[in-house]
GROMACS .gro file of C-alpha atoms in nm:
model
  373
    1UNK     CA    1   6.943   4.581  -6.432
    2UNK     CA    2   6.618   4.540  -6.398
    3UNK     CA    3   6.442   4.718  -6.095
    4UNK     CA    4   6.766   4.816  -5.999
    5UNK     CA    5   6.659   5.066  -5.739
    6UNK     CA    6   6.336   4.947  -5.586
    7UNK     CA    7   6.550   4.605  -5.522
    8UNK     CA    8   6.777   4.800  -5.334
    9UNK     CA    9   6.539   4.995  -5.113
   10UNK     CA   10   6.335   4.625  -5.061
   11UNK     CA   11   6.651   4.530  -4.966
   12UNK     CA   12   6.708   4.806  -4.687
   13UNK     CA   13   6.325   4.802  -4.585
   14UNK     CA   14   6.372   4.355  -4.500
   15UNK     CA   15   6.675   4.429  -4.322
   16UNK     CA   16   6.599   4.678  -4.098
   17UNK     CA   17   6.717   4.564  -3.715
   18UNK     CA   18   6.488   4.513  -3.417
   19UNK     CA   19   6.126   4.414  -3.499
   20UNK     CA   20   5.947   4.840  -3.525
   21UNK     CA   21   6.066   5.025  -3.742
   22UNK     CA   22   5.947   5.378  -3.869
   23UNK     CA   23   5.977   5.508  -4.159
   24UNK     CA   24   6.018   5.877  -4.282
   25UNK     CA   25   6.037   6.073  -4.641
   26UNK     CA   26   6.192   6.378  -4.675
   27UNK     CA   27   6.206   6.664  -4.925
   28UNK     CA   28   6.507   6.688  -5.125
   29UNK     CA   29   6.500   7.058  -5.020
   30UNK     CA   30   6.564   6.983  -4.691
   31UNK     CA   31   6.918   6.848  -4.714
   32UNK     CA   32   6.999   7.214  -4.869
   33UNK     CA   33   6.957   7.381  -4.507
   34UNK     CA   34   7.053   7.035  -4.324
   35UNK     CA   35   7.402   6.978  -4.392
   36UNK     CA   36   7.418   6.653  -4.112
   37UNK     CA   37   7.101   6.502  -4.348
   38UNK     CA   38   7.266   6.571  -4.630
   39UNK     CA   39   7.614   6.397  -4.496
   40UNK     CA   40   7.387   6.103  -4.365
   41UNK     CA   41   7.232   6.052  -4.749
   42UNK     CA   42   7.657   6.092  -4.852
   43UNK     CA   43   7.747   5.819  -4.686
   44UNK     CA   44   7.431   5.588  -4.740
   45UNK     CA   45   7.131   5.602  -4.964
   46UNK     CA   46   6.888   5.477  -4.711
   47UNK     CA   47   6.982   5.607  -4.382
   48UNK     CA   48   6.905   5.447  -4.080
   49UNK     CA   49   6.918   5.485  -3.678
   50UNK     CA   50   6.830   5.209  -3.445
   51UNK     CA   51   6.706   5.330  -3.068
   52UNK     CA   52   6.794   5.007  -2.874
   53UNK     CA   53   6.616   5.165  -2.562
   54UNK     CA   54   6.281   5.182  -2.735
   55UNK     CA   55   6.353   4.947  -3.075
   56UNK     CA   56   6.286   5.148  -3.338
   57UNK     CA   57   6.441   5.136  -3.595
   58UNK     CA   58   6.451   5.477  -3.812
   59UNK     CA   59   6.488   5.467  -4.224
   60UNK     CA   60   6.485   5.798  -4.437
   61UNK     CA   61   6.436   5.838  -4.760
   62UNK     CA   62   6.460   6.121  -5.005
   63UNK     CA   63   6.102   6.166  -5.176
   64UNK     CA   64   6.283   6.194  -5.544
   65UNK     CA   65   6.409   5.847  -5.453
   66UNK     CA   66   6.026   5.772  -5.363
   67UNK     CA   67   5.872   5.891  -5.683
   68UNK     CA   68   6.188   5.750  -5.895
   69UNK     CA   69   6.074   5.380  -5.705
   70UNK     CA   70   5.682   5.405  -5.846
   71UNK     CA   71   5.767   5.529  -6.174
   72UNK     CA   72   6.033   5.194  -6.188
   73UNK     CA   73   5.805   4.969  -6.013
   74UNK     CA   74   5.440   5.121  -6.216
   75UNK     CA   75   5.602   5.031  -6.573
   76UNK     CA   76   5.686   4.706  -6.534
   77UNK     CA   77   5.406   4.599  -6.327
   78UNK     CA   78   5.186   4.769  -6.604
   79UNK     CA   79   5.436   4.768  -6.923
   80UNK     CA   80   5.588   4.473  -6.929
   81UNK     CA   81   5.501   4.152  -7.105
   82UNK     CA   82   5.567   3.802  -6.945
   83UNK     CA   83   5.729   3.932  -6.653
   84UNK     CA   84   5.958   3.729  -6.421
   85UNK     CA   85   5.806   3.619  -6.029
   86UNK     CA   86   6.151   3.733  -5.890
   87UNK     CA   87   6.130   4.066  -6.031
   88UNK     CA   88   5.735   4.090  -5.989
   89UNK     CA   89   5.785   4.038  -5.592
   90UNK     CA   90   6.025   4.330  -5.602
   91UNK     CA   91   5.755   4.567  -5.839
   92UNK     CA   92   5.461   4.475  -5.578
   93UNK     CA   93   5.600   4.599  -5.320
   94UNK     CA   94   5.735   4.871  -5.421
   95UNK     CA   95   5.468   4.990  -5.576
   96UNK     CA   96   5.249   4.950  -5.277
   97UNK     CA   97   5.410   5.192  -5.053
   98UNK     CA   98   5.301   5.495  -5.270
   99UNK     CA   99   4.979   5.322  -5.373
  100UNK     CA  100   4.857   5.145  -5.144
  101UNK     CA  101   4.505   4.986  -5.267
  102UNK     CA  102   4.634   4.900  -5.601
  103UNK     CA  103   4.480   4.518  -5.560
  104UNK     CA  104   4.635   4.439  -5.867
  105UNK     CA  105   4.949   4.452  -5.668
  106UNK     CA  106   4.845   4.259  -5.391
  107UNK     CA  107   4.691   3.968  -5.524
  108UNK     CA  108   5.021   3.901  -5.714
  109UNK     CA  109   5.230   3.943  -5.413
  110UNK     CA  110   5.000   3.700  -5.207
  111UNK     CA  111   4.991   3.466  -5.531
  112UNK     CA  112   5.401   3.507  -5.524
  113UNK     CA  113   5.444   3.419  -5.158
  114UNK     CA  114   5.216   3.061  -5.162
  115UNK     CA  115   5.533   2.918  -5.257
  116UNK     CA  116   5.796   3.122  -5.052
  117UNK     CA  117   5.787   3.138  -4.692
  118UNK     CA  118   6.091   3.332  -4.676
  119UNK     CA  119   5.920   3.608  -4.929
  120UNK     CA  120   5.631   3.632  -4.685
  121UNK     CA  121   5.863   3.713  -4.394
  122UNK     CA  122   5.994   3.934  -4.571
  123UNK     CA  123   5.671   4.092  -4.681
  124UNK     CA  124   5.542   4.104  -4.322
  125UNK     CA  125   5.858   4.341  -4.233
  126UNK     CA  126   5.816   4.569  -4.565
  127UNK     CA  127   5.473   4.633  -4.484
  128UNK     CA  128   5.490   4.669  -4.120
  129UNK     CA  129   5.749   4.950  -4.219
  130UNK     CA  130   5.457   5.129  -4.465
  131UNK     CA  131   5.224   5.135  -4.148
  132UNK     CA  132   5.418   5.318  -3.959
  133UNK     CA  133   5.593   5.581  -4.249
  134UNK     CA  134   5.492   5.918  -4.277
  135UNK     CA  135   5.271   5.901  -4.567
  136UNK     CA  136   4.914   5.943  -4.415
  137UNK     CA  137   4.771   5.765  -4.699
  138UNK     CA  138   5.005   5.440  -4.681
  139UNK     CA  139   5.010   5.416  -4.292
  140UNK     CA  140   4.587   5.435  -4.300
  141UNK     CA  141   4.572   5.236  -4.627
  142UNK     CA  142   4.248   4.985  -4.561
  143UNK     CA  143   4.387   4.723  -4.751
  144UNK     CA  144   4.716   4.742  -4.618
  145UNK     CA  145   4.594   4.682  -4.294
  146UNK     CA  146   4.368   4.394  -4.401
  147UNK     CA  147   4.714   4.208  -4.556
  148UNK     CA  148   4.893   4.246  -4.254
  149UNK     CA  149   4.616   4.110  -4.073
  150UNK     CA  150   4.579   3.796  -4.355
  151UNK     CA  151   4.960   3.757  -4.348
  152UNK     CA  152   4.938   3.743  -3.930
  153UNK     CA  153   4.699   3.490  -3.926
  154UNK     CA  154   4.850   3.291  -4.160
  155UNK     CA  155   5.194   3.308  -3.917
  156UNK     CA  156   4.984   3.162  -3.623
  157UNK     CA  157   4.795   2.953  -3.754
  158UNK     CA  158   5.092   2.761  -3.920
  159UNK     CA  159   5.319   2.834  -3.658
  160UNK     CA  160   5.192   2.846  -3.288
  161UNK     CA  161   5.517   2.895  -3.140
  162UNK     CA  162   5.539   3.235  -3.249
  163UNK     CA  163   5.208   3.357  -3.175
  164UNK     CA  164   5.380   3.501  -2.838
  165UNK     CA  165   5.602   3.735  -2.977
  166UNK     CA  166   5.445   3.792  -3.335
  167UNK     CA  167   5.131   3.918  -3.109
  168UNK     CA  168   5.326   4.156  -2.870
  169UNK     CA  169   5.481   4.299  -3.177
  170UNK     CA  170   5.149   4.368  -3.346
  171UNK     CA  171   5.037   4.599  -3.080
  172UNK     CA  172   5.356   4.810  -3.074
  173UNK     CA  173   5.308   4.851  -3.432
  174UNK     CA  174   4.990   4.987  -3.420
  175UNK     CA  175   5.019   5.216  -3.096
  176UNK     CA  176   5.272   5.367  -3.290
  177UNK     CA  177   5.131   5.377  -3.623
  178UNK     CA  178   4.903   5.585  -3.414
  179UNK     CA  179   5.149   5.789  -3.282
  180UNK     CA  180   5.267   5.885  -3.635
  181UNK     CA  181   4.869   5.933  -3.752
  182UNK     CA  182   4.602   5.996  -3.472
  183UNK     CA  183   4.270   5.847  -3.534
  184UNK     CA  184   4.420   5.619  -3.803
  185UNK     CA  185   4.046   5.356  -3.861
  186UNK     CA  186   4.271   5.091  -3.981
  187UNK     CA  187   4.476   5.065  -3.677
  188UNK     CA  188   4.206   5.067  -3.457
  189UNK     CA  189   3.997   4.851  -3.647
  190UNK     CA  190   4.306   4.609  -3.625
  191UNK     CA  191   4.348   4.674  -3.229
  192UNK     CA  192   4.022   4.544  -3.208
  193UNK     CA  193   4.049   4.239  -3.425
  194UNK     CA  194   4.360   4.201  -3.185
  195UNK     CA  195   4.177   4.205  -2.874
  196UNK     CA  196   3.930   3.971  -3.038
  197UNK     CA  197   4.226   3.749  -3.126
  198UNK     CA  198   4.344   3.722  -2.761
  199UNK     CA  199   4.035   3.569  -2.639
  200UNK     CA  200   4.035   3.283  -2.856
  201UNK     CA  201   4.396   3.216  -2.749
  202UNK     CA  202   4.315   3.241  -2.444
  203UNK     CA  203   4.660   3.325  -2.350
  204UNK     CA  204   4.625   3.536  -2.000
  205UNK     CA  205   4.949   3.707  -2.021
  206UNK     CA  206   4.866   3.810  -2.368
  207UNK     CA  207   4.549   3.969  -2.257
  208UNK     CA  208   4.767   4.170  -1.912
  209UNK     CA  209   5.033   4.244  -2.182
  210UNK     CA  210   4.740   4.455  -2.429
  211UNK     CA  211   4.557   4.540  -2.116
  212UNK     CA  212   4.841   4.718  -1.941
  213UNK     CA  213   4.977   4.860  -2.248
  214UNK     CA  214   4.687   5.029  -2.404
  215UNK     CA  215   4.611   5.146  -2.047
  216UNK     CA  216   4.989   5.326  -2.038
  217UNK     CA  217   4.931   5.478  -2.366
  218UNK     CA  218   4.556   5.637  -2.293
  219UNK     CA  219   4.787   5.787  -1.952
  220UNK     CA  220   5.018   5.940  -2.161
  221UNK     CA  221   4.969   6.029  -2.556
  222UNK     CA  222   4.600   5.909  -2.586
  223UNK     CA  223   4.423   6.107  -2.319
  224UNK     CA  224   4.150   6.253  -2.575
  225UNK     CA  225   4.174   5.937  -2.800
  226UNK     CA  226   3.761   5.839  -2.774
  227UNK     CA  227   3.868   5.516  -3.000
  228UNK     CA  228   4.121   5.420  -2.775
  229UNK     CA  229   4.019   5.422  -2.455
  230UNK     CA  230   3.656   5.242  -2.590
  231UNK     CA  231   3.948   4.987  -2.674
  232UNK     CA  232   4.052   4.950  -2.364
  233UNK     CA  233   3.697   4.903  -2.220
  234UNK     CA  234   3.652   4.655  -2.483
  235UNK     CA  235   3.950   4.478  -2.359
  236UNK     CA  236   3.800   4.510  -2.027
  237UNK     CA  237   3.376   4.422  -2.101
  238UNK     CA  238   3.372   4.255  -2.428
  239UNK     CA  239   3.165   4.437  -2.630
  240UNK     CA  240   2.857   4.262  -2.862
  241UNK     CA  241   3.024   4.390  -3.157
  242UNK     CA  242   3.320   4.155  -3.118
  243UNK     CA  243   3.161   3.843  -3.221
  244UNK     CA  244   3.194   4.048  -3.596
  245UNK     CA  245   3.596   3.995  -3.517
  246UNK     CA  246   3.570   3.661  -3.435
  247UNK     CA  247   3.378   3.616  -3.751
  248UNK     CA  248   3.652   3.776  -3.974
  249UNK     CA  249   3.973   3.654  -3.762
  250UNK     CA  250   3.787   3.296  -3.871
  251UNK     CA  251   3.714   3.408  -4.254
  252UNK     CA  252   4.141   3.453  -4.270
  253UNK     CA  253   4.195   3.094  -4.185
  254UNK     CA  254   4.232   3.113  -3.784
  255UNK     CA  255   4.057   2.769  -3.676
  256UNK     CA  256   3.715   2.841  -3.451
  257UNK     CA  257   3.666   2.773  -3.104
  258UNK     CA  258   3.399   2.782  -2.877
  259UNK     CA  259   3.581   2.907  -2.590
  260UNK     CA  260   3.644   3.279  -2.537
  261UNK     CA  261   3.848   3.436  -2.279
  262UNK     CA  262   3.665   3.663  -2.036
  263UNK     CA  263   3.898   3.877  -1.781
  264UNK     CA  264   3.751   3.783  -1.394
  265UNK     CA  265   3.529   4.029  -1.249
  266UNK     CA  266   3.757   4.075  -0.979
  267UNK     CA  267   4.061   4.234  -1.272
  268UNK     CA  268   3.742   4.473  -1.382
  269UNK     CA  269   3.677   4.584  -1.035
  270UNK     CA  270   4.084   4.637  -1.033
  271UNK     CA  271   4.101   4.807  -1.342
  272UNK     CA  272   3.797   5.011  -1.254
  273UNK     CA  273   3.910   5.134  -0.844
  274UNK     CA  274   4.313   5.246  -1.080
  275UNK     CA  275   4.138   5.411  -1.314
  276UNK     CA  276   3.908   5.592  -1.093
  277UNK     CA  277   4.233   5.619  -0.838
  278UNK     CA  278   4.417   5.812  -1.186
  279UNK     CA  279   4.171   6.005  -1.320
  280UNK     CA  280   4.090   6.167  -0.941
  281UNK     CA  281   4.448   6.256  -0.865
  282UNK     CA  282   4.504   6.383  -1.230
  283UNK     CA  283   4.249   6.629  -1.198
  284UNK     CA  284   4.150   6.461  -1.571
  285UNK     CA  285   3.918   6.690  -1.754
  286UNK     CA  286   3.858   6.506  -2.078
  287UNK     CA  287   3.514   6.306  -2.145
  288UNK     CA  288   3.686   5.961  -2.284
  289UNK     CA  289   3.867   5.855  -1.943
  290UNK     CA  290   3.524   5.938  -1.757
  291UNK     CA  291   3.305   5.781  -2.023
  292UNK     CA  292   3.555   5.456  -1.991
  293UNK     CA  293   3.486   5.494  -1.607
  294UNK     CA  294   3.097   5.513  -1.613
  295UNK     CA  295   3.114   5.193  -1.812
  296UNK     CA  296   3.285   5.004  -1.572
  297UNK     CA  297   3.114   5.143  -1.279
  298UNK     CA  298   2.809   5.030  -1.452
  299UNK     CA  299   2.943   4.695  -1.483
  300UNK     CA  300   3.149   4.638  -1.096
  301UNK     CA  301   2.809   4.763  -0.924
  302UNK     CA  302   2.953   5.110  -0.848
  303UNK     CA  303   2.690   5.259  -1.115
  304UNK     CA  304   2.506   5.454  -0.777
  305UNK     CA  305   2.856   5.555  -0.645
  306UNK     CA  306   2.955   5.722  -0.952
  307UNK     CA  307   2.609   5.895  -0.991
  308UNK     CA  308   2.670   6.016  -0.615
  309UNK     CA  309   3.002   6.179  -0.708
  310UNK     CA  310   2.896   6.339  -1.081
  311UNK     CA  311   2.587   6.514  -0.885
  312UNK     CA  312   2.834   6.630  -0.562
  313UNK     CA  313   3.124   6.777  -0.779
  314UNK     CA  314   2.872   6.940  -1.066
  315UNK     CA  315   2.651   7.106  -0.754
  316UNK     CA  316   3.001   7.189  -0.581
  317UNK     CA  317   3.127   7.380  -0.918
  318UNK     CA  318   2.754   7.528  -0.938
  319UNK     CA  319   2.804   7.681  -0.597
  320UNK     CA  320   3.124   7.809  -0.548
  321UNK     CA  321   3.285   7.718  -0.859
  322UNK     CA  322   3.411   8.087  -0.957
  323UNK     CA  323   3.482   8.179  -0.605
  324UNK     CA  324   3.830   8.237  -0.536
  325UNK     CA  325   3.892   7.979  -0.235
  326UNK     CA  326   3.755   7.705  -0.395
  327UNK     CA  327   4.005   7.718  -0.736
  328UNK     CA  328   4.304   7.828  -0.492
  329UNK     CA  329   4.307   7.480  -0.335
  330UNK     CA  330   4.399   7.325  -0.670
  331UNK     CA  331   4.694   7.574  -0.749
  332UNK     CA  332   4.982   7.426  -0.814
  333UNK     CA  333   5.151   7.280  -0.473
  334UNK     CA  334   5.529   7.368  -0.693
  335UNK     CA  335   5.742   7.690  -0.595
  336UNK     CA  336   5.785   7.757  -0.972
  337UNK     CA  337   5.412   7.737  -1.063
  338UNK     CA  338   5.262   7.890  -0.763
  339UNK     CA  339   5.148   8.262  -0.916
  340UNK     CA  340   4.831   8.465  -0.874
  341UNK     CA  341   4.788   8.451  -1.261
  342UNK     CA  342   4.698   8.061  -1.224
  343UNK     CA  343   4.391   8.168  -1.112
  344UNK     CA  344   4.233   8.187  -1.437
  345UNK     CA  345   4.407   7.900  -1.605
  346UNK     CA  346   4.271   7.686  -1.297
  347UNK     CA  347   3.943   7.811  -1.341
  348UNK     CA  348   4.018   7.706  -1.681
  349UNK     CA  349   4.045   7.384  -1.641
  350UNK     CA  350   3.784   7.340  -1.354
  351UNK     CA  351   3.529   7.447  -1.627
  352UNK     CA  352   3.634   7.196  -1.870
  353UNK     CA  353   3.602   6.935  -1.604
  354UNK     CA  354   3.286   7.037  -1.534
  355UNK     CA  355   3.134   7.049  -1.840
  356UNK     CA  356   3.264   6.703  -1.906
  357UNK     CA  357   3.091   6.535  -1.570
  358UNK     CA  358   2.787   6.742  -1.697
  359UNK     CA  359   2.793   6.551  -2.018
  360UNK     CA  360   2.862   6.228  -1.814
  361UNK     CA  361   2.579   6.258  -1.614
  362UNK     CA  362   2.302   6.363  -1.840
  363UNK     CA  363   2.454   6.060  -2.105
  364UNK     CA  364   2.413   5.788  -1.825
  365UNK     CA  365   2.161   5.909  -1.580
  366UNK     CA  366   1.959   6.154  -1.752
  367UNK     CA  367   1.912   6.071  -2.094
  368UNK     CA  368   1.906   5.677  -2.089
  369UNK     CA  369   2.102   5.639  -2.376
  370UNK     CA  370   2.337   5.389  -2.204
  371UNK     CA  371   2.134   5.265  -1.876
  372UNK     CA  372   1.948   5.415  -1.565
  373UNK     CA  373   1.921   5.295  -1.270
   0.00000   0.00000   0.00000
């Protein structure tokens, strides 16, 4: 049969449950000193695990079944005269998780699915799995990211109704894409296209859903990610760079508008007084969250307040910053942490944060480079 195996792991990679699913290759060596692995291949080539708590859906697959799959898929895309539009759907794809800019490959699928809707349903799960597999070239693949972008427009625009759901599902997709590959362009590039997207929806609950969730994610596994908390701001102060988004959301076919969504001053102030509220408790030392922060203070009228507070806790750490009463009121207030050897680990950490206000201050106050009051 022809394509016998890359049919069958298209096959597995459409009908994967839940809407995120991650993907994972493994060396064959492994299932030597992994006997449950090698039990779970036993009893199904593909094997799969579906979280319902968080929806992910995991695949594995064995990386001689991977290289097996491009060989098939590279010979008969390549090879083969007059080939058949069934079996060409099955070769593009399958192709494109190991080589992902082949445009060759891509142009055929998206010539193949102008008469199938089903096949570009289909194609829209296949490659959301490839964004978020473990190989670092597939999951940052430029072009792969630009056809799941063209394939998302194409949903909405045809199909409002699903614009909700299809546009929640995006953004987990991505976060964890992330996740899988930290300061993945293409992601980011598409979280921004995103966020460009929601404001000519103007769908409010849209824009709290991103808003609130990028915001978690920055709390918890992005709190040195520069790209994504400038997301979040972006979210937050639309940027002048975003009218380049609008431009290419409208070059894929979404219809213009002259409207854009703006959040109220009165949500930035909001967002502005939490973050401030979270970064202050935290004790947060990195320069992103702060940068983030000095933007918005710049933009709720609190630009004077925040100067006031860089100068007072960069002259306080000047002073007495070494001394040994002013770290021992932030040791730890737990039983289990509370040792003299935190001293130096505090002190640690008090110099980091220092050096980051430091930076703060000279960038906005100092140096002009963003504004000066």
């Amino acid at each position: 049969m022809v394509l016998n195996l890359t049919k069958r792991l298209i096959g597995a990679f459409e009908n994967y449950k839940g809407y995120l699913p991650r993907l994972e290759i493994v060396d064959n060596g492994l299932l030597e000193v992994d006997p449950h692995l090698a039990k779970c291949f036993e009893e199904n080539m593909f094997p799969s695990y579906y979280d319902q708590a968080t929806g992910i859906d995991d695949i594995i697959i064995k990386r001689s079944t991977l290289i097996a799959c491009f060989s098939e898929c590279y010979k008969y895309l390549y090879q083969v005269p007059n080939p058949s539009k069934d079996d060409l759907y099955f070769a593009t794809l399958g192709i494109l998780l190991v080589s992902a800019e082949d445009h060759t490959a891509l142009n055929l699928n998206w010539e193949i699915l102008q008469n199938s809707p089903e096949k570009m349903h289909s194609t829209f799960k296949v490659i959301t799995l490839y964004l978020t597999c473990s190989i670092s070239k597939t999951n940052k693949s430029a072009s792969l990211w630009l056809y799941y972008r063209k394939l998302l427009i194409r949903f909405i625009s045809e199909d409002p109704k699903c614009q909700k759901n299809l546009i929640k599902q995006i953004l987990d997709v991505i976060i964890l894409s992330i996740k899988i590959h930290k300061r993945s362009y293409y992601a980011g590039y598409t979280l921004r296209f995103m966020i460009a997207l929601l404001r000519m929806t103007n769908n409010n609950d849209l824009i709290q859903y991103y808003l609130n969730k990028i915001f978690h994610y920055v709390r918890t596994d992005g709190l040195n990610d520069m790209s994504m908390w400038q997301i979040w701001a972006q979210l937050l102060l639309e940027f002048d760079d975003e009218k380049y988004y609008r431009l290419s959301i409208i070059k894929l076919g979404y219809p213009s508008t002259s409207h854009v969504y703006k959040l109220s001053p009165i949500t930035v102030l909001n967002c502005y007084h939490q973050l401030m509220e979270w970064l202050l408790s935290l004790g947060y030392k990195f320069y992103p969250g702060w940068f983030v922060a000095a933007l918005l203070a710049r933009d709720t009228g609190n630009a004077t307040k925040m100067k006031n507070y860089l100068e007072t806790e960069i002259a306080n750490f000047e002073k007495i910053g070494n001394s040994r009463a002013y770290v021992k009121q932030f040791t730890f207030s737990d039983s289990q942490h509370r040792k003299d050897d935190n001293t130096d680990i505090i002190k640690e950490e008090l110099s980091d944060k220092y050096m980051t206000l430091k930076k703060l201050y000279y960038t906005f106050y100092i140096s002009d480079a963003l504004y000066k009051e």
